[in-house]
PDB file of C-alpha atoms in Angstrom:
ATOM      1  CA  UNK A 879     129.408  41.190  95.804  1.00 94.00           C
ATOM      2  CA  UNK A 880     130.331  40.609  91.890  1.00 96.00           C
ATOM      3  CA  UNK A 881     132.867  38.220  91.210  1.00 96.00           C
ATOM      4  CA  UNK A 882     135.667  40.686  90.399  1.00 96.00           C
ATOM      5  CA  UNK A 883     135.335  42.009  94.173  1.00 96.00           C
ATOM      6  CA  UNK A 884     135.007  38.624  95.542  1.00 95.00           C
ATOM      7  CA  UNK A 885     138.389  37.288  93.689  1.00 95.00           C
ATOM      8  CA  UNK A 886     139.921  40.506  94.696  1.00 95.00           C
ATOM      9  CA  UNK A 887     139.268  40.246  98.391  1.00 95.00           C
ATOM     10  CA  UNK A 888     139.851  36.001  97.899  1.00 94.00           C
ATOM     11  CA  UNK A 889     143.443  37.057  96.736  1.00 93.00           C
ATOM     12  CA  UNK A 890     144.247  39.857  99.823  1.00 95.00           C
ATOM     13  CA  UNK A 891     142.755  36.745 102.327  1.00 93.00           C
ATOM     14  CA  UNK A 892     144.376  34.050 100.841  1.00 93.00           C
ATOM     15  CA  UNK A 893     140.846  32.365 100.171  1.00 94.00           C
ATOM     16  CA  UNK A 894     138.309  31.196  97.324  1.00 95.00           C
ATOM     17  CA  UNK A 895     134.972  32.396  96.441  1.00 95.00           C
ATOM     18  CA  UNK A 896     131.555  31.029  96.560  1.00 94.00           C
ATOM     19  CA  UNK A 897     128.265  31.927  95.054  1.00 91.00           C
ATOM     20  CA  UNK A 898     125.627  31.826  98.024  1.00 84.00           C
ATOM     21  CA  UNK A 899     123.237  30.959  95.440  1.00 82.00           C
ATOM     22  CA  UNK A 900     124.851  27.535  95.101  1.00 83.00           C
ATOM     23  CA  UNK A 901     124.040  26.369  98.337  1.00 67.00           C
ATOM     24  CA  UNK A 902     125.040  22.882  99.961  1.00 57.00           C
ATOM     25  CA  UNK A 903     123.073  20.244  98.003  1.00 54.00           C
ATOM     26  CA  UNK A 904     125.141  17.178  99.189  1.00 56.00           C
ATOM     27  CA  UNK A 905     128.407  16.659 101.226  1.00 69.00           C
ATOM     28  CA  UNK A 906     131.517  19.765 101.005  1.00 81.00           C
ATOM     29  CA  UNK A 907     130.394  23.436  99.467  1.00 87.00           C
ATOM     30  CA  UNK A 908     131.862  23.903  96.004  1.00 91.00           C
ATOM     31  CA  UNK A 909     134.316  26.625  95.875  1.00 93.00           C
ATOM     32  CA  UNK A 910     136.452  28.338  93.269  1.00 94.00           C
ATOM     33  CA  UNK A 911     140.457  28.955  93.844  1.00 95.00           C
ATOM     34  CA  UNK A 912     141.145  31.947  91.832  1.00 93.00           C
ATOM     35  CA  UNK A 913     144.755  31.344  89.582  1.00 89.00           C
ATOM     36  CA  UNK A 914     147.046  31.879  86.932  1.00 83.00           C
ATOM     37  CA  UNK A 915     148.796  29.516  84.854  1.00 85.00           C
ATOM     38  CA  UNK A 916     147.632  26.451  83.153  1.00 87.00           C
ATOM     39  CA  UNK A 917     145.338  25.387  86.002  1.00 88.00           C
ATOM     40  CA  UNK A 918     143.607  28.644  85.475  1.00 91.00           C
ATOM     41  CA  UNK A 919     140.705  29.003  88.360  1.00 94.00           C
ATOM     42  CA  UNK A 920     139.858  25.689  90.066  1.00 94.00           C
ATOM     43  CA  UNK A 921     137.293  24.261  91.572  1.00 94.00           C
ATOM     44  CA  UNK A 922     137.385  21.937  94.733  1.00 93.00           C
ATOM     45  CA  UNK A 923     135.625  21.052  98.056  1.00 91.00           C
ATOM     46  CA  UNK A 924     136.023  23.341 100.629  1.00 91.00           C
ATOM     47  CA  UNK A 925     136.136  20.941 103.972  1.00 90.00           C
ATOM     48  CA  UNK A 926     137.095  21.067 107.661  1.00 88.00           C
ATOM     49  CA  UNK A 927     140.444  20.028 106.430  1.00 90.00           C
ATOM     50  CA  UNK A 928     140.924  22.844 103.653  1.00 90.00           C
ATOM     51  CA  UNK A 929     140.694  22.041  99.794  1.00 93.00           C
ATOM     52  CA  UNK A 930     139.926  18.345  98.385  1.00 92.00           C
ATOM     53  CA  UNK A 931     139.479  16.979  95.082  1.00 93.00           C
ATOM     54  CA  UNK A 932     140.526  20.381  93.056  1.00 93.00           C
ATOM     55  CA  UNK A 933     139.384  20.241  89.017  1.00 93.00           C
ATOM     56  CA  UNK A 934     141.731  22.723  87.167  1.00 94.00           C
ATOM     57  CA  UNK A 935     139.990  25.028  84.319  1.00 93.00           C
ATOM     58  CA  UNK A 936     136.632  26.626  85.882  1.00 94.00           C
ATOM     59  CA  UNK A 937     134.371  27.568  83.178  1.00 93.00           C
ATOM     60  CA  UNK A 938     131.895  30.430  84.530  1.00 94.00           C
ATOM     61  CA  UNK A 939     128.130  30.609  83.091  1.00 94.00           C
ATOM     62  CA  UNK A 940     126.945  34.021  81.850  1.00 96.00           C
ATOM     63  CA  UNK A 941     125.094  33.862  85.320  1.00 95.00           C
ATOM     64  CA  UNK A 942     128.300  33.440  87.109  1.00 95.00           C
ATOM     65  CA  UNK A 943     129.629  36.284  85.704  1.00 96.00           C
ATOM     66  CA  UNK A 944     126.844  39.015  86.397  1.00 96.00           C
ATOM     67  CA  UNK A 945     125.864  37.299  89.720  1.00 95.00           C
ATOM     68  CA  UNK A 946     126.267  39.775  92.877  1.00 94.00           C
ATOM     69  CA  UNK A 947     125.868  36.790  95.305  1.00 91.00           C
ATOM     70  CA  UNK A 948     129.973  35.857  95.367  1.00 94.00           C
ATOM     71  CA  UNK A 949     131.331  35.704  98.813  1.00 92.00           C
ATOM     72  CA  UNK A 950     134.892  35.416  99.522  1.00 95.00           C
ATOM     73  CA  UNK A 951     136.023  33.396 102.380  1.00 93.00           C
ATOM     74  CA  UNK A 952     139.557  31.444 104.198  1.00 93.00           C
ATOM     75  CA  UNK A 953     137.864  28.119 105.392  1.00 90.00           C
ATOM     76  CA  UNK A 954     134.927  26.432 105.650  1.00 86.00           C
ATOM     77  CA  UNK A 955     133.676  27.807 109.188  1.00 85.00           C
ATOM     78  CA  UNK A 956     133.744  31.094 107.877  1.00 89.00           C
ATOM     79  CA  UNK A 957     131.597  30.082 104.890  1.00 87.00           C
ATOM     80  CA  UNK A 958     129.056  28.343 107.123  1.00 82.00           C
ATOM     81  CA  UNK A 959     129.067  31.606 109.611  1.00 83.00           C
ATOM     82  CA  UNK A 960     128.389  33.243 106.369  1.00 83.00           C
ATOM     83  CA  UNK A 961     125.295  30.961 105.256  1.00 82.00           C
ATOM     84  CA  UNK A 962     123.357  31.764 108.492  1.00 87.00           C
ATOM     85  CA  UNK A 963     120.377  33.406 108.739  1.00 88.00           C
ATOM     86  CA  UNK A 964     118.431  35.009 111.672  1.00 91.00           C
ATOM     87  CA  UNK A 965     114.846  32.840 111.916  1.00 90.00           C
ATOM     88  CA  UNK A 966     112.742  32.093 114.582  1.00 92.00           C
ATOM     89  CA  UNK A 967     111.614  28.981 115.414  1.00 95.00           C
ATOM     90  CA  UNK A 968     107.840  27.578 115.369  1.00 94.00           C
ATOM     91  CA  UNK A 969     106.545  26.456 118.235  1.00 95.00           C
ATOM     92  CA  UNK A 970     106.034  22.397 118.483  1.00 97.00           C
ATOM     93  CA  UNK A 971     108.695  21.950 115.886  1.00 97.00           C
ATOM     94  CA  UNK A 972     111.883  19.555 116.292  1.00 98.00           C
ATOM     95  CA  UNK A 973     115.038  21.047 115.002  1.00 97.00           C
ATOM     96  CA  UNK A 974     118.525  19.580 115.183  1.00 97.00           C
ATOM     97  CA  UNK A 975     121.224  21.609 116.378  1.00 96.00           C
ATOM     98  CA  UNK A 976     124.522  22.313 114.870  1.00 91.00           C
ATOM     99  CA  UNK A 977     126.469  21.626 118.379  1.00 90.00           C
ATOM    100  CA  UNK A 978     124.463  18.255 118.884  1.00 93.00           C
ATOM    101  CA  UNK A 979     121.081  17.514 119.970  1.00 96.00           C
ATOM    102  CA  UNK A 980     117.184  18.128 119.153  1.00 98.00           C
ATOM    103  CA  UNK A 981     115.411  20.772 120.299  1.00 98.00           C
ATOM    104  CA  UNK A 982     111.723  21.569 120.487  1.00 98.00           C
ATOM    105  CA  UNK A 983     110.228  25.137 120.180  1.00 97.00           C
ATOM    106  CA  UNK A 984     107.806  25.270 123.194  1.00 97.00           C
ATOM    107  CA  UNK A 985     107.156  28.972 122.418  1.00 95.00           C
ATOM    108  CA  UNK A 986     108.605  32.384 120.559  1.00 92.00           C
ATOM    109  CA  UNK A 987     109.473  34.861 122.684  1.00 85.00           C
ATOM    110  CA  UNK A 988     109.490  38.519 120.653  1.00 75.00           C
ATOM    111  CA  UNK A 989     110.332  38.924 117.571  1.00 72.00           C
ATOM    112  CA  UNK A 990     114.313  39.294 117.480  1.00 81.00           C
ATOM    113  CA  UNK A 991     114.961  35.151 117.122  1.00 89.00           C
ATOM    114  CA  UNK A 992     114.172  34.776 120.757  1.00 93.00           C
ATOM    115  CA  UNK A 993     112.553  31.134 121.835  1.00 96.00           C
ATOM    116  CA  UNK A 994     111.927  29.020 124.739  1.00 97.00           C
ATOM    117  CA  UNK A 995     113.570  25.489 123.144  1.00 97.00           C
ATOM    118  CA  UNK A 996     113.514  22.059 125.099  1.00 98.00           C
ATOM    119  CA  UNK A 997     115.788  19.330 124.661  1.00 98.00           C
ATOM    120  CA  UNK A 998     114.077  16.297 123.594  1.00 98.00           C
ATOM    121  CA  UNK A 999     116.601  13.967 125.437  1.00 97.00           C
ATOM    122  CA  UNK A1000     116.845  15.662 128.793  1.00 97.00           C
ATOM    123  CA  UNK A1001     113.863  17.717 128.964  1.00 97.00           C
ATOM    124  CA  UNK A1002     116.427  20.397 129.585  1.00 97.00           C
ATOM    125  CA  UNK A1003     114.819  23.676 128.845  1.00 97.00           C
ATOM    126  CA  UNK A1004     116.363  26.787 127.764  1.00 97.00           C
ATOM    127  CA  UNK A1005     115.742  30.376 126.402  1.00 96.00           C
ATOM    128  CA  UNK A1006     117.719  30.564 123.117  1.00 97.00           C
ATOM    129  CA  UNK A1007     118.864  34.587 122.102  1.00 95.00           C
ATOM    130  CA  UNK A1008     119.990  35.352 118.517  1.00 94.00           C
ATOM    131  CA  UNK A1009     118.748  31.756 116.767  1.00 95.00           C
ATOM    132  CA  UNK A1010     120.092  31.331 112.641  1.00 93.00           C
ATOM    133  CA  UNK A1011     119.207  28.471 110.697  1.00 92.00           C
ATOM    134  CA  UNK A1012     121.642  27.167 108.107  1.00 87.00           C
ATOM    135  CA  UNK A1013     121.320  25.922 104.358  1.00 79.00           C
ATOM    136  CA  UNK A1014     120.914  22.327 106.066  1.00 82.00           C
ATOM    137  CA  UNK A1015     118.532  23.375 108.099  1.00 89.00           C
ATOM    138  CA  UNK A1016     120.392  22.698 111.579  1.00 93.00           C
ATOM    139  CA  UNK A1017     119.916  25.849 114.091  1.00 95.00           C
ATOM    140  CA  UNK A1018     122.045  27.137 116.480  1.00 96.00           C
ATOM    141  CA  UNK A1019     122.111  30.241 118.655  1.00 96.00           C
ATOM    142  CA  UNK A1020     124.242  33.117 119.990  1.00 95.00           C
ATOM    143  CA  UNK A1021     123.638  32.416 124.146  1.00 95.00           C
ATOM    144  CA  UNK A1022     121.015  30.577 125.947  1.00 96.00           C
ATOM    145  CA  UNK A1023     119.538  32.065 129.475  1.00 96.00           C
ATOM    146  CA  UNK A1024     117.435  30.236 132.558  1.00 96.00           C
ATOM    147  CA  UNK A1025     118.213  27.194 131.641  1.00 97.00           C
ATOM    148  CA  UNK A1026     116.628  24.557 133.773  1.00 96.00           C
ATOM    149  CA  UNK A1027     114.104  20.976 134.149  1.00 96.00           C
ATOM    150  CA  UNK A1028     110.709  21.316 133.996  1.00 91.00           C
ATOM    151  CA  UNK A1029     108.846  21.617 137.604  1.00 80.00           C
ATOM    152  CA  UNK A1030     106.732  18.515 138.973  1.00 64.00           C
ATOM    153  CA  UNK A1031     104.030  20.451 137.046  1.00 57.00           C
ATOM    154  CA  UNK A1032     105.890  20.785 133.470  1.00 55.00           C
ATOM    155  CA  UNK A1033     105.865  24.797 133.972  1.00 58.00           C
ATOM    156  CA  UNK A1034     108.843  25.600 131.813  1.00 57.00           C
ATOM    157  CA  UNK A1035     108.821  29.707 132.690  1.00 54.00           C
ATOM    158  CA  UNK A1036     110.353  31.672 129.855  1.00 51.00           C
TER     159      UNK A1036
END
């Protein structure tokens, strides 16, 4: 959405904005609080504990201003909700999940984001439904199914 639409829907939320184009280099998102008065719009860190280290007087690029990548949002789970994508893994690659944990791809299973993932502490094996991978590249998933050890013979069934 353009930035008029995204401080329009920030103001009926009672949120910010964010360009997904920014991304997550290091530490808290960057947001901008839409205002009036002397602070004008601000920017600040959006964390798990709402809105840190706010800078008054936002001055927008020309590419800020055309962009149609603004998102409008309340808190910072619903931006990071917002910054997943649908992906499936590759098989024999470690990934670190968002809830805790790595997690090897032993195989894909179809192509809607299905896998067969192992935990590489347990040996725990699981079918993961729905996977998304996020700007930091940590993974999660929607459900898991038939989740169980590997048999005396490392079958892990699918």
């Amino acid at each position: 959405m353009n930035i008029q639409s995204a401080t329009k829907k920030a103001a009926e939320i009672g949120g910010v904005i964010y360009r997904r184009s920014w991304g997550q280099c290091t530490g808290d998102p960057v947001v901008i609080i839409p205002g009036y008065g002397p602070e004008c719009c601000q920017m600040a860190h959006l964390t798990a504990d709402g809105l840190k280290d706010k800078a008054p007087r936002w001055q927008p690029q020309q590419d800020d201003l055309v962009a149609d990548d603004w998102m409008a949002v309340r808190n910072l789970k619903e931006l990071e909700a917002a910054q997943r994508v649908p992906f499936t893994p590759m098989p024999g690659k470690i990934y670190h999940n968002r809830g805790g944990g790595e997690f090897r791809c032993l195989k894909c299973l179809g192509p809607l984001h299905h896998a067969v993932m192992q935990n590489t502490a347990s040996g725990w094996v699981l079918n993961a439904h729905g996977c998304g991978i996020y700007p930091d590249e940590t993974i999660d998933w929607d459900y898991s199914s038939g989740g169980h050890f590997p048999g005396k013979d490392g079958e892990v069934g699918s």
